[in-house]
PDB file of C-alpha atoms in Angstrom:
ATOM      1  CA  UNK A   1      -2.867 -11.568   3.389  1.00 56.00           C
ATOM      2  CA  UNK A   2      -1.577 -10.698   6.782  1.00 82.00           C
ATOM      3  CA  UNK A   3       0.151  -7.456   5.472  1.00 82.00           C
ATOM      4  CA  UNK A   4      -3.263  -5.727   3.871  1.00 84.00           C
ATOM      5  CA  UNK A   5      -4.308  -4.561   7.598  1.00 93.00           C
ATOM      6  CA  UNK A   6      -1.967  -1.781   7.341  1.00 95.00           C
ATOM      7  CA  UNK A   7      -4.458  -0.513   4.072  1.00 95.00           C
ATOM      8  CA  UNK A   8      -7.033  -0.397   6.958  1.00 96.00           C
ATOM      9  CA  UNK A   9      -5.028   2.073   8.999  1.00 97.00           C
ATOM     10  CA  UNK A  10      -3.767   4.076   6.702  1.00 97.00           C
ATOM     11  CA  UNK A  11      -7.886   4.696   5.037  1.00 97.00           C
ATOM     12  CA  UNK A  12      -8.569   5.572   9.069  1.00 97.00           C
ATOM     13  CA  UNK A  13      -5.974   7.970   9.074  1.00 98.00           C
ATOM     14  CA  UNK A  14      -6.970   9.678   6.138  1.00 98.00           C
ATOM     15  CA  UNK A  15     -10.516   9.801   7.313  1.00 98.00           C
ATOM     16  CA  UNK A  16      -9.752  11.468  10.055  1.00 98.00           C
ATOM     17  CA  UNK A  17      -7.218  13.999   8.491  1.00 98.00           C
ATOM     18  CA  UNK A  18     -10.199  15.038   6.206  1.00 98.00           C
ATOM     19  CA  UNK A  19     -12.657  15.297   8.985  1.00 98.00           C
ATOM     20  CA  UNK A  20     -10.303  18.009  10.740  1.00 98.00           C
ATOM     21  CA  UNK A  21      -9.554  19.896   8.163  1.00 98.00           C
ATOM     22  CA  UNK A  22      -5.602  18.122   7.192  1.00 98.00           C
ATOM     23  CA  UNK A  23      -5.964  18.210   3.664  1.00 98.00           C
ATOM     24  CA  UNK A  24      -2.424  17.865   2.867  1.00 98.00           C
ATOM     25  CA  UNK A  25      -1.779  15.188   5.394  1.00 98.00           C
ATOM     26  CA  UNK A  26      -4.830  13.274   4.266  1.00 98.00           C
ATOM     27  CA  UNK A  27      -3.355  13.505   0.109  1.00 98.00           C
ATOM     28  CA  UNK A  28      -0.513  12.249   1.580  1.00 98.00           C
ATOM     29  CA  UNK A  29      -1.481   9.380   3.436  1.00 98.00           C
ATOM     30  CA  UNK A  30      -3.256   8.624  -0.346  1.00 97.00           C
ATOM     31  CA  UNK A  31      -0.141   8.409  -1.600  1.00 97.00           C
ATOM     32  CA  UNK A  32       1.127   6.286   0.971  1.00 97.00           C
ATOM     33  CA  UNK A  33      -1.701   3.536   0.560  1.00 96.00           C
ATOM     34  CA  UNK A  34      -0.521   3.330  -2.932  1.00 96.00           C
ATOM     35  CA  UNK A  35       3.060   2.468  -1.948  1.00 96.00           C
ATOM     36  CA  UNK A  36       1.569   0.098   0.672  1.00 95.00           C
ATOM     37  CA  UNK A  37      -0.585  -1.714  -2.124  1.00 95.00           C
ATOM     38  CA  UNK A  38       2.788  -2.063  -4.125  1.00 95.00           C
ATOM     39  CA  UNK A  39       4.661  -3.329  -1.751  1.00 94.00           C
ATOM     40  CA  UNK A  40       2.445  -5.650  -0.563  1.00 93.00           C
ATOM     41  CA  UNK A  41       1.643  -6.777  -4.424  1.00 92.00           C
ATOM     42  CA  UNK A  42       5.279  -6.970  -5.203  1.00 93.00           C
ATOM     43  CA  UNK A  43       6.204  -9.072  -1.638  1.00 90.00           C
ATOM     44  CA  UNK A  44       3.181 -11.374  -3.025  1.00 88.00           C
ATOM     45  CA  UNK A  45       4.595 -11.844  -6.580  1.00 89.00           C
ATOM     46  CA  UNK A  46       8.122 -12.803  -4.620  1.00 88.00           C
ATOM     47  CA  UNK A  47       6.108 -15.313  -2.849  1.00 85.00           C
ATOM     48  CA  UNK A  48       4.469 -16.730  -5.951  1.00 81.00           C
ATOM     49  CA  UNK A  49       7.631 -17.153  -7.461  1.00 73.00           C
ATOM     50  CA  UNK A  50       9.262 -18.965  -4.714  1.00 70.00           C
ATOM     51  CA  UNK A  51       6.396 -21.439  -4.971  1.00 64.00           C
ATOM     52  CA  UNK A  52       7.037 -21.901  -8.847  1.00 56.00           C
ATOM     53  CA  UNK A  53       9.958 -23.529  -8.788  1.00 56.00           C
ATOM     54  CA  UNK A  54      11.890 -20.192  -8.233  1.00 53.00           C
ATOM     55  CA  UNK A  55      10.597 -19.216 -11.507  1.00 54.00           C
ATOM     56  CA  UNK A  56      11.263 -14.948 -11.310  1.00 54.00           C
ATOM     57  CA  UNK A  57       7.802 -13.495 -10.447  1.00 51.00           C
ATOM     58  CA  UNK A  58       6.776 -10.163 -12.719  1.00 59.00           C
ATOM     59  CA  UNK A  59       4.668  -7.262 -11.509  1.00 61.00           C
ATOM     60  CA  UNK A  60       4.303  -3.713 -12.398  1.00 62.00           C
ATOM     61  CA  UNK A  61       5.035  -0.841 -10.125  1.00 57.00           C
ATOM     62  CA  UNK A  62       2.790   1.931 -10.008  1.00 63.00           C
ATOM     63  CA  UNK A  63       3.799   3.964  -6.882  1.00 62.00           C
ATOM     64  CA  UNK A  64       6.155   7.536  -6.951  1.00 62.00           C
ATOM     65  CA  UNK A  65       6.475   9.852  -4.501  1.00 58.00           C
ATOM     66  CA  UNK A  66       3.582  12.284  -3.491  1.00 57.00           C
ATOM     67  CA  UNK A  67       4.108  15.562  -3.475  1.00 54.00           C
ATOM     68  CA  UNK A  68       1.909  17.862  -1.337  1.00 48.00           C
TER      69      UNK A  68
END
């Protein structure tokens, strides 16, 4: 999917967070991959529905907010 590039990023980031000594800031950018995967899972299940005769897609959320 076009949208999963940003999962890229965000594991760069957090590589180099941990690599100069950003602990927090790398936990955090954890926590934001998860909310990325969500979103992107949940924008997908839209999509699937649309294509099932607008049939309401399910999913399950499993993001929060981080705390650091």
């Amino acid at each position: 999917m076009r949208s999963e590039w940003i999962l890229d990023v965000l594991t760069d980031l957090k590589t180099f967070a941990r690599a100069n000594g950003m602990p927090a800031l790398a936990e955090q950018l954890d926590d934001t991959a998860i909310v990325a995967m969500t979103e992107i899972a949940a924008i997908r299940n839209a999509q699937d529905g649309q294509r099932d005769n607008g049939d309401a897609a399910v999913g399950t959320y499993y993001g929060g907010t981080g705390t650091s």
